[in-house]
PDB file of C-alpha atoms and ligand atoms in Angstrom:
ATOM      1  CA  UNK A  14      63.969  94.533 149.570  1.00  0.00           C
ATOM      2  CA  UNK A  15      66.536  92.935 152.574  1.00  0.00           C
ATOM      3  CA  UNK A  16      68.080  90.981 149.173  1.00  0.00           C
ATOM      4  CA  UNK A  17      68.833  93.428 147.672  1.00  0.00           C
ATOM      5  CA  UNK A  18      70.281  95.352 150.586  1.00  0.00           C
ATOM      6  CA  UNK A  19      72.188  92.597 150.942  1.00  0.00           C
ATOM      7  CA  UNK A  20      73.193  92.769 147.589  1.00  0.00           C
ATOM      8  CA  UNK A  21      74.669  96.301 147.917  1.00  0.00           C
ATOM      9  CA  UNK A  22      76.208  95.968 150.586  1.00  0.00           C
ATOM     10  CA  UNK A  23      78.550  93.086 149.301  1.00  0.00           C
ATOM     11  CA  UNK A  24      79.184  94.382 145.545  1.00  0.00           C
ATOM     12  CA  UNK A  25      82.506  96.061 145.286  1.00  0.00           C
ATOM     13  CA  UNK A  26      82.685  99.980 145.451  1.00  0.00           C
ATOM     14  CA  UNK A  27      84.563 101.320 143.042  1.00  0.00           C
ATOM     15  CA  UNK A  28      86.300 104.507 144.780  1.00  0.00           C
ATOM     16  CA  UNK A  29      87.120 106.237 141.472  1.00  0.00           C
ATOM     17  CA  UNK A  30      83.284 105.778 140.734  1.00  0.00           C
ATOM     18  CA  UNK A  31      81.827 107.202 143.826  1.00  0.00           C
ATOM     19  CA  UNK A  32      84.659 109.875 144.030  1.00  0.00           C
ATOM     20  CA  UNK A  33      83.764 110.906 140.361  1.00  0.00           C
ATOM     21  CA  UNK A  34      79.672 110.876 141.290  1.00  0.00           C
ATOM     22  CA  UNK A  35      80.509 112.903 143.783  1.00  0.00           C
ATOM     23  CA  UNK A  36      82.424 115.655 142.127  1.00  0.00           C
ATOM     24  CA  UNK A  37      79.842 115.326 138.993  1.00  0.00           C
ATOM     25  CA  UNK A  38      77.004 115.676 141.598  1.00  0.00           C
ATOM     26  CA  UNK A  39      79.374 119.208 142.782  1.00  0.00           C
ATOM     27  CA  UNK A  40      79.551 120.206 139.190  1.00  0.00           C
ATOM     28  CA  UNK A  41      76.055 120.122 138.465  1.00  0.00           C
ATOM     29  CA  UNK A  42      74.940 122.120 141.918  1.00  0.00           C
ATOM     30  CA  UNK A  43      77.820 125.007 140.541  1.00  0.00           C
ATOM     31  CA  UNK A  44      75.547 124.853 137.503  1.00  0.00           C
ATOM     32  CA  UNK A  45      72.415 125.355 139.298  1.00  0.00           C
ATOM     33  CA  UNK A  46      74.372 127.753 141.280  1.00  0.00           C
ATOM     34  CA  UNK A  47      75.321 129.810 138.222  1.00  0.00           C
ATOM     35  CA  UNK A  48      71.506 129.976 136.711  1.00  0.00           C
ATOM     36  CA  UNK A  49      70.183 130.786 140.044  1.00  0.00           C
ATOM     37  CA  UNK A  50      73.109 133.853 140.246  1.00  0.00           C
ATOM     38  CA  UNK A  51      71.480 134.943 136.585  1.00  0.00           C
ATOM     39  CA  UNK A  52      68.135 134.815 137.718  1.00  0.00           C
ATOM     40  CA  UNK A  53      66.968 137.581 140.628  1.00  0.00           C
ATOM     41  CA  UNK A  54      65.905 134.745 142.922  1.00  0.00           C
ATOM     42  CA  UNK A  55      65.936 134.634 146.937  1.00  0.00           C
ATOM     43  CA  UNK A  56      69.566 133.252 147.693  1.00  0.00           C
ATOM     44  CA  UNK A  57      69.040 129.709 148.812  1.00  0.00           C
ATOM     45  CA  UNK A  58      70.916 128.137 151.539  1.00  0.00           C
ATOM     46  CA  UNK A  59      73.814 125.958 150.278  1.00  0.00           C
ATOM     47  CA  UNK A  60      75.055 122.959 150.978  1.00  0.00           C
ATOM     48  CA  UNK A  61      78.155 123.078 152.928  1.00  0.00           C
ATOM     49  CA  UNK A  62      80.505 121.489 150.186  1.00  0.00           C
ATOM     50  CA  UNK A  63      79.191 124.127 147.392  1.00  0.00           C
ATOM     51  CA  UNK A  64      79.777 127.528 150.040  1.00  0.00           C
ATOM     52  CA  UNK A  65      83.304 125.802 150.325  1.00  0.00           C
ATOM     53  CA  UNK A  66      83.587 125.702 146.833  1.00  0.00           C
ATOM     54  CA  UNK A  67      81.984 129.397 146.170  1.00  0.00           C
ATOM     55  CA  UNK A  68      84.147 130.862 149.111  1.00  0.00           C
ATOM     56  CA  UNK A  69      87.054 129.228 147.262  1.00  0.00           C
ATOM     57  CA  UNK A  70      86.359 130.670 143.508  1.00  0.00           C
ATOM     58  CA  UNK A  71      85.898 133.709 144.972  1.00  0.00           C
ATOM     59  CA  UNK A  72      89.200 133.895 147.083  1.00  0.00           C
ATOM     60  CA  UNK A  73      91.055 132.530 143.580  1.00  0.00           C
ATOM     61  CA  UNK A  74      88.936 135.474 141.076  1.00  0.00           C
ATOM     62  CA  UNK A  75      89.939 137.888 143.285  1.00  0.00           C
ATOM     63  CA  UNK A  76      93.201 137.000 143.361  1.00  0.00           C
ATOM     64  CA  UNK A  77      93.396 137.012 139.846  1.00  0.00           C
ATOM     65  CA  UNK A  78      91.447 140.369 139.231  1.00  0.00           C
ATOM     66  CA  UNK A  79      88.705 142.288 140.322  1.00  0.00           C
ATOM     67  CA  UNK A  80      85.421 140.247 140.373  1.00  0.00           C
ATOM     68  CA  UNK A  81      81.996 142.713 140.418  1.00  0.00           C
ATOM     69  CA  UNK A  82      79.932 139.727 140.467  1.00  0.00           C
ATOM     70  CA  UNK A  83      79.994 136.249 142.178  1.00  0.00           C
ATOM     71  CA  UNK A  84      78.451 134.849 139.102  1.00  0.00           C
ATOM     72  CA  UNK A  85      81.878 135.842 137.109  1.00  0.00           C
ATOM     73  CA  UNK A  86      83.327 133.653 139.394  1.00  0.00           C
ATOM     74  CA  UNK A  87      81.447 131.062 140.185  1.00  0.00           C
ATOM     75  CA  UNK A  88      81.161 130.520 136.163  1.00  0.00           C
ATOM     76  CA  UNK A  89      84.556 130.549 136.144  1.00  0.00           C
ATOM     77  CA  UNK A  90      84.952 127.904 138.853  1.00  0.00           C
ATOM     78  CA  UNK A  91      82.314 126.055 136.741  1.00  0.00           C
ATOM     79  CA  UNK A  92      84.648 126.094 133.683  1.00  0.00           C
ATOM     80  CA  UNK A  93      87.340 125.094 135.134  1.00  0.00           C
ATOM     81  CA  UNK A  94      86.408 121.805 136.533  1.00  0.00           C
ATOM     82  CA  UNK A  95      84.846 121.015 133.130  1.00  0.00           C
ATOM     83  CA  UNK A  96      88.353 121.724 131.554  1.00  0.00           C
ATOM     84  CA  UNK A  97      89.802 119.386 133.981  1.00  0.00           C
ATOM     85  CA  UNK A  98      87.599 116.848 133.642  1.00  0.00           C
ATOM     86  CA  UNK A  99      88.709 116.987 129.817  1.00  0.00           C
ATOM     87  CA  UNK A 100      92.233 116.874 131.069  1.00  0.00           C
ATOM     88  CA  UNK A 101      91.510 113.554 132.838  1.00  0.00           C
ATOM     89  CA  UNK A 102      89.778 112.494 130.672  1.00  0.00           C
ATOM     90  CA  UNK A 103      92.726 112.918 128.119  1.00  0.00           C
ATOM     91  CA  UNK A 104      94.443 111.081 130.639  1.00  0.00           C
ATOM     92  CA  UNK A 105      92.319 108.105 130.890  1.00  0.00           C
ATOM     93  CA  UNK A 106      92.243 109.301 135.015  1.00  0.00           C
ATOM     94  CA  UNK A 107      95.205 107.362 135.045  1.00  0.00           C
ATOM     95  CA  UNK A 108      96.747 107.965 138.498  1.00  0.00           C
ATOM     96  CA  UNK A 109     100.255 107.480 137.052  1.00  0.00           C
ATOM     97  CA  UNK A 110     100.074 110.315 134.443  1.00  0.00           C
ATOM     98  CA  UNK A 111      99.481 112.688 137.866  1.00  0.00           C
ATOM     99  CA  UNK A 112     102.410 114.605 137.137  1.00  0.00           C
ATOM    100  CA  UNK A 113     101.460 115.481 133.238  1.00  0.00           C
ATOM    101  CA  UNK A 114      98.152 116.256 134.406  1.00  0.00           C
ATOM    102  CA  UNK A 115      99.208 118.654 136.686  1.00  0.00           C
ATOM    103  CA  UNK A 116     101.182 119.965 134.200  1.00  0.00           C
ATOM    104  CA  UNK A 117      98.683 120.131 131.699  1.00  0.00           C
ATOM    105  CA  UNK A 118      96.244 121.942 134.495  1.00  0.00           C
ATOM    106  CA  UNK A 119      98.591 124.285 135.125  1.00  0.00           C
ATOM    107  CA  UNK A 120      98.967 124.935 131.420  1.00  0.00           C
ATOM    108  CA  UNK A 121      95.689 126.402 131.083  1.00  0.00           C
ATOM    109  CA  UNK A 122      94.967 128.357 134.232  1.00  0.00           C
ATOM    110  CA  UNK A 123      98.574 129.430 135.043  1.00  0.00           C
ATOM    111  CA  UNK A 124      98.645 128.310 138.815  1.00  0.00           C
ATOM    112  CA  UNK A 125      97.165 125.179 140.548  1.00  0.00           C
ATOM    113  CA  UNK A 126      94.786 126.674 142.400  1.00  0.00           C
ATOM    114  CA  UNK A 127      92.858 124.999 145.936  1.00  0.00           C
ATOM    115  CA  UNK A 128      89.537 123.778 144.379  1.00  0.00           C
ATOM    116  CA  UNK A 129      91.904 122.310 141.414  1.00  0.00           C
ATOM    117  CA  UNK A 130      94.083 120.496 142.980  1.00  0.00           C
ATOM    118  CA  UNK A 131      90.488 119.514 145.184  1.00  0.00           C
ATOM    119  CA  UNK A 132      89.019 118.116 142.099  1.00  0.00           C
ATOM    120  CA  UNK A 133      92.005 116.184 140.695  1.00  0.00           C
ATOM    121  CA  UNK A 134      92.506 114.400 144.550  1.00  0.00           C
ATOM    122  CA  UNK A 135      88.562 113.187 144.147  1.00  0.00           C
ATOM    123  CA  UNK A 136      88.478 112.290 140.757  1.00  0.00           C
ATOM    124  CA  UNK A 137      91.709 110.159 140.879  1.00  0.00           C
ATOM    125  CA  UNK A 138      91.403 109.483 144.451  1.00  0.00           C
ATOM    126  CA  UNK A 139      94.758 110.415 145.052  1.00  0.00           C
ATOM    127  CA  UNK A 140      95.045 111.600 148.892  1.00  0.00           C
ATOM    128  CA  UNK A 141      95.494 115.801 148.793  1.00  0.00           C
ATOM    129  CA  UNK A 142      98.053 115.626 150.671  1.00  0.00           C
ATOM    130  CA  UNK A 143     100.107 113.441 148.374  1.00  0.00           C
ATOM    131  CA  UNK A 144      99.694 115.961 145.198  1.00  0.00           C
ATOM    132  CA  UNK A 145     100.783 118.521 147.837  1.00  0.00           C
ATOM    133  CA  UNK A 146     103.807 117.005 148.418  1.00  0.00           C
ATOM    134  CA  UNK A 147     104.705 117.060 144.593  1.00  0.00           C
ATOM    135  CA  UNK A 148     103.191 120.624 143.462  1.00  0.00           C
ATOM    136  CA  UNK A 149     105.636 121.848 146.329  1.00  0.00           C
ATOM    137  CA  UNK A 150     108.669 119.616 145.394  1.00  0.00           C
ATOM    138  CA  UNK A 151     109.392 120.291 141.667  1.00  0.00           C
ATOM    139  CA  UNK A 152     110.003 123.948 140.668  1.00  0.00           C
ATOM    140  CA  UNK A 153     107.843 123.534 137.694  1.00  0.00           C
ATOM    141  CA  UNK A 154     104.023 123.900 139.502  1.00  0.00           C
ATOM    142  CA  UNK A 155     102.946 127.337 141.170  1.00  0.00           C
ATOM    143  CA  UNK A 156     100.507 127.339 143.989  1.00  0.00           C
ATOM    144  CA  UNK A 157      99.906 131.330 143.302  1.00  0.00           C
ATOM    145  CA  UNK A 158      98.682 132.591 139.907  1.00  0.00           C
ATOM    146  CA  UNK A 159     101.576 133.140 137.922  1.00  0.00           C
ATOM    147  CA  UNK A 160     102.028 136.051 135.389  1.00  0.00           C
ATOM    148  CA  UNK A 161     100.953 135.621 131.487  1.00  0.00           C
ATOM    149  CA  UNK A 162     104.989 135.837 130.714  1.00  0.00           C
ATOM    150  CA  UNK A 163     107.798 134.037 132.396  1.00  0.00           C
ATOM    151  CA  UNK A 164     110.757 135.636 132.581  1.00  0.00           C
ATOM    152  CA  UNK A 165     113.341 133.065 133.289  1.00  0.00           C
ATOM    153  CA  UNK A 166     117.204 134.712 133.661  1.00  0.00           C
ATOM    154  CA  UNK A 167     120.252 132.377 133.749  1.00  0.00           C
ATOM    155  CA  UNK A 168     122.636 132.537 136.864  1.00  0.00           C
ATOM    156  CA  UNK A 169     124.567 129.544 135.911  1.00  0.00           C
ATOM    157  CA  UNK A 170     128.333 129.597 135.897  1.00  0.00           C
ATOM    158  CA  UNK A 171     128.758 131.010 132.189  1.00  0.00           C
ATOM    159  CA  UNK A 172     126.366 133.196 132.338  1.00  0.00           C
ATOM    160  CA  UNK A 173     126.968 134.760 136.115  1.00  0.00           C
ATOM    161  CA  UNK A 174     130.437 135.431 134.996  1.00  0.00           C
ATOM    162  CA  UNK A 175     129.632 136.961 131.711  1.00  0.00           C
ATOM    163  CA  UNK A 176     127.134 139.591 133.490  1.00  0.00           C
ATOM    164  CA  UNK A 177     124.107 137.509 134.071  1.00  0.00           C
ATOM    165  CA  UNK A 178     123.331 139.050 137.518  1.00  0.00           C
ATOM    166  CA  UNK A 179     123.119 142.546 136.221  1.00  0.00           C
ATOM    167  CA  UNK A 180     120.771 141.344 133.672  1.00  0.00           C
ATOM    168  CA  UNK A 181     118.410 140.216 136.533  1.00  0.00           C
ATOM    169  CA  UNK A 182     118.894 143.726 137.846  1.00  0.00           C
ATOM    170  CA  UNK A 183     118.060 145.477 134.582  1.00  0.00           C
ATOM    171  CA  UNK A 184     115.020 143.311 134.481  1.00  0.00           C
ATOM    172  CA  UNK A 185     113.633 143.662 138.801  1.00  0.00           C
ATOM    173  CA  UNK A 186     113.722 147.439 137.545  1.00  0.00           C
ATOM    174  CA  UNK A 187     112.369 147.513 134.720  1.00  0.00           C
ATOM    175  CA  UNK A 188     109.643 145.437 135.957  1.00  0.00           C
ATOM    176  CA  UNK A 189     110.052 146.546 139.388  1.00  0.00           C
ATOM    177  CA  UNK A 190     109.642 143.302 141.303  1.00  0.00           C
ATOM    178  CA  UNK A 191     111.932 140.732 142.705  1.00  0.00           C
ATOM    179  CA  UNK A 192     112.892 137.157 141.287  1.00  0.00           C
ATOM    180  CA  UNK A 193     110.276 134.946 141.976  1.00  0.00           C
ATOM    181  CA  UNK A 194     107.477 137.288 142.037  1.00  0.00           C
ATOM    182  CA  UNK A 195     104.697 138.309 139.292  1.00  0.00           C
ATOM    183  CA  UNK A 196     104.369 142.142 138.608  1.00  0.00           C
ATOM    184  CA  UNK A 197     100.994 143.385 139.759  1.00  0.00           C
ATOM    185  CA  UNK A 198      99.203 143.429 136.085  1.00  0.00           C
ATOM    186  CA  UNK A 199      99.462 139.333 136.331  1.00  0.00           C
ATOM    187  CA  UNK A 200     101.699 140.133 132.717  1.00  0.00           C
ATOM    188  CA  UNK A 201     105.564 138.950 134.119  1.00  0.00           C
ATOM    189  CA  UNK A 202     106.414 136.714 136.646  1.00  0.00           C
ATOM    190  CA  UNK A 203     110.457 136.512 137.127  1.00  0.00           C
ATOM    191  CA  UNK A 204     112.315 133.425 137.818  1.00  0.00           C
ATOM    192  CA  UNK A 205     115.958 132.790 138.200  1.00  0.00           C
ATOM    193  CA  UNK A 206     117.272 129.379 136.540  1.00  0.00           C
ATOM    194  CA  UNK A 207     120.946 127.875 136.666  1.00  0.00           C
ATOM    195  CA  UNK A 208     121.492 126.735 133.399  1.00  0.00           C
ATOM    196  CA  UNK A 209     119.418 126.446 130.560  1.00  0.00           C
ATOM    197  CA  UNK A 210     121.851 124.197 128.187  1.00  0.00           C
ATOM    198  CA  UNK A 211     122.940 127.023 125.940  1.00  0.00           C
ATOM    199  CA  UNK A 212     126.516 128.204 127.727  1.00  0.00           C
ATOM    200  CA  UNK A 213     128.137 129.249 124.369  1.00  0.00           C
ATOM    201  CA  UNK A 214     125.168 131.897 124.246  1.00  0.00           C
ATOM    202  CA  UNK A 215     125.773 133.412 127.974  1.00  0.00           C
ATOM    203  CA  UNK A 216     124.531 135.777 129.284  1.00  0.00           C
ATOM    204  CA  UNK A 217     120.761 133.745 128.154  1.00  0.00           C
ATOM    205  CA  UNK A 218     117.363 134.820 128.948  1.00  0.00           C
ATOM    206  CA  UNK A 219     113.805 132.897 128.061  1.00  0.00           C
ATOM    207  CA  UNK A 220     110.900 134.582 127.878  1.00  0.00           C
ATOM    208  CA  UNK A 221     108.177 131.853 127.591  1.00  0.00           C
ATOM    209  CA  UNK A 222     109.600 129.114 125.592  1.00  0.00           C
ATOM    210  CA  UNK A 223     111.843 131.496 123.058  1.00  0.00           C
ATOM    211  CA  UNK A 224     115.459 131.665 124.400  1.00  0.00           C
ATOM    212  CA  UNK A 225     117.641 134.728 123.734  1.00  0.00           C
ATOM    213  CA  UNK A 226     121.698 134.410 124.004  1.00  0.00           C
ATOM    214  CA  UNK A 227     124.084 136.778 124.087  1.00  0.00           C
ATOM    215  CA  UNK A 228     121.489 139.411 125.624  1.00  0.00           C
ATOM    216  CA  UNK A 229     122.618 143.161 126.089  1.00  0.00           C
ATOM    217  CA  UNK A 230     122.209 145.508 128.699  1.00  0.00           C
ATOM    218  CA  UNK A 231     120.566 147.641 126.327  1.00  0.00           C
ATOM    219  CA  UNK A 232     118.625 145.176 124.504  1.00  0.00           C
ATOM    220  CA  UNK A 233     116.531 143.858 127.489  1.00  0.00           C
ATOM    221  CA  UNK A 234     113.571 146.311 127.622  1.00  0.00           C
ATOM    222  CA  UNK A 235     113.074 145.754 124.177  1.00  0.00           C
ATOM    223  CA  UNK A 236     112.662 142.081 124.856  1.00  0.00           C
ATOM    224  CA  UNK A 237     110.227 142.587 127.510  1.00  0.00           C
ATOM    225  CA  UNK A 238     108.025 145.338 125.618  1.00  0.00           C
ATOM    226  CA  UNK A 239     108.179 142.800 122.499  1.00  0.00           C
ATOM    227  CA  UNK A 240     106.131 140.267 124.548  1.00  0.00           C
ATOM    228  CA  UNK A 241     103.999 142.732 126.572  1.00  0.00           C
ATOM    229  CA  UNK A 242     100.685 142.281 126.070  1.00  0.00           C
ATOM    230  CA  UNK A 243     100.824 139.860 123.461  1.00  0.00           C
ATOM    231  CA  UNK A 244     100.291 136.295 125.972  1.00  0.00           C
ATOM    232  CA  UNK A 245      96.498 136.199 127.237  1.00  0.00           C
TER     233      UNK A 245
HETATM  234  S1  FES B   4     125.082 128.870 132.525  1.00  0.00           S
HETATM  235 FE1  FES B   4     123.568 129.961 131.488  1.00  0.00          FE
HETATM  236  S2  FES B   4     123.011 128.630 129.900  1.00  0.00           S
HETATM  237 FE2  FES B   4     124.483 127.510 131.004  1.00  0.00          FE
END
C-alpha cells in the first residue's frame, strides 16, 4: 500500500489529463443533471462546480431567448460542451490551433459564451485569462450572442466618399439599432468595417459571407428582407 503511494506520488501528472477528467467528470454530472430535470425527483443538492455551471447556462439561454424550463437549458449546456469537445478533438487539443478553435466555437453557437470559453481553458489548460486577452483583442470573436445575420457596411475611403455612411443610416433604421449591436429577434447584428478589398465596387455591403457592390439607397431593404429569416 505505502509503495504504491509512493508510486503515485512520483509518476508525472499529466495536466491536460487531469484537466480533461475533470471536465469529463462535469459533463457526466450535467448528464445526470438533465435525467434527474426529466424525472419528478426531489432536487438534490449540487455540487458547487455544477450550480456554477447551471447558474451559467441559464444566464446564457436566457440571454438568447426565453427558457420555460431549466432542463432546456441545462441540455443545451450539455450539448454544447459535447460539440466542443468534437472541436478539440478536431484539433488534436493542440494549444497552438487556440485561435481556429475559437473560431470554429464561435462558428456554431454565434458568441463565446462564459462556460465555453471555461471548458476550452480546462481542456487545453490554457490559463482563462490568456484566451481573454485574445477573444477581446481581435474583432473577429463576440463575447455577447451575436445575431443569425451579420451585416457588415464599408466605411473605408472609397466607399465613405461614394455614400457609404448613408447606407449605414438606411440600414440602423431599417433595422432600428446602432452599429455594433444585434436587433432584438437575435436575426441582424450590424458591424461597420473599413475596407473589404473590393473599392471598384463602393459603396459595398456583406451580409454573411455574400458581398454586394455598388449598393443603392433603394436596394438595401431588399437585401436585408432577402436574408431574413433564412440563417438559423
Ligand atoms: S473602401 Fe470599401 S471596399 Fe475598400
Amino acid at each position: 500500500m505505502g509503495k504504491a503511494k509512493a508510486r503515485n506520488q512520483n509518476s508525472p501528472i499529466n495536466p491536460r489529463k487531469s484537466s480533461q477528467s475533470t471536465s469529463d467528470t462535469l459533463l457526466r454530472e450535467l448528464e445526470l443533471l438533465l435525467e434527474h430535470y426529466s424525472s419528478d425527483a426531489a432536487r438534490l443538492p449540487l455540487s458547487p462546480a455544477l450550480q456554477t455551471l447551471e447558474a451559467q447556462s441559464l444566464r446564457d439561454a436566457r440571454e438568447l431567448g426565453p427558457v420555460t424550463e431549466e432542463k432546456e437549458a441545462i441540455g443545451k449546456l450539455a450539448d454544447e460542451l459535447r460539440m466542443i469537445n468534437d472541436i478539440l478533438e478536431k484539433h488534436e487539443y493542440n494549444k497552438s490551433s487556440l485561435i481556429q478553435i475559437l473560431l470554429d466555437v464561435q462558428a456554431q453557437l454565434r458568441w463565446l459564451p462564459k462556460p465555453a470559453l471555461r471548458w476550452i481553458s480546462e481542456r487545453l489548460d490554457i490559463p482563462l485569462g490568456q484566451i481573454y486577452n485574445i477573444v477581446t483583442f481581435y474583432k473577429a470573436f463576440s463575447l455577447v450572442p451575436l445575431g443569425r445575420n451579420i451585416v457588415q457596411v464599408c466605411l473605408g475611403t472609397s466607399c465613405h466618399v461614394r455614400g457609404g455612411s448613408r447606407r449605414l443610416d438606411s440600414i440602423e433604421q431599417i433595422l432600428d439599432i446602432k452599429a455594433g449591436e444585434t436587433t432584438a429577434d437575435q436575426e441582424f447584428t450590424l458591424q461597420t468595417v473599413n475596407c473589404l478589398g473590393c473599392c471598384a465596387l463602393a459603396p459595398v455591403m456583406v451580409v454573411n459571407d455574400k458581398v454586394y457592390g455598388n449598393v443603392r439607397m433603394d436596394g438595401i431593404k431588399n437585401i436585408l428582407d432577402s436574408v431574413r429569416g433564412k440563417s438559423k
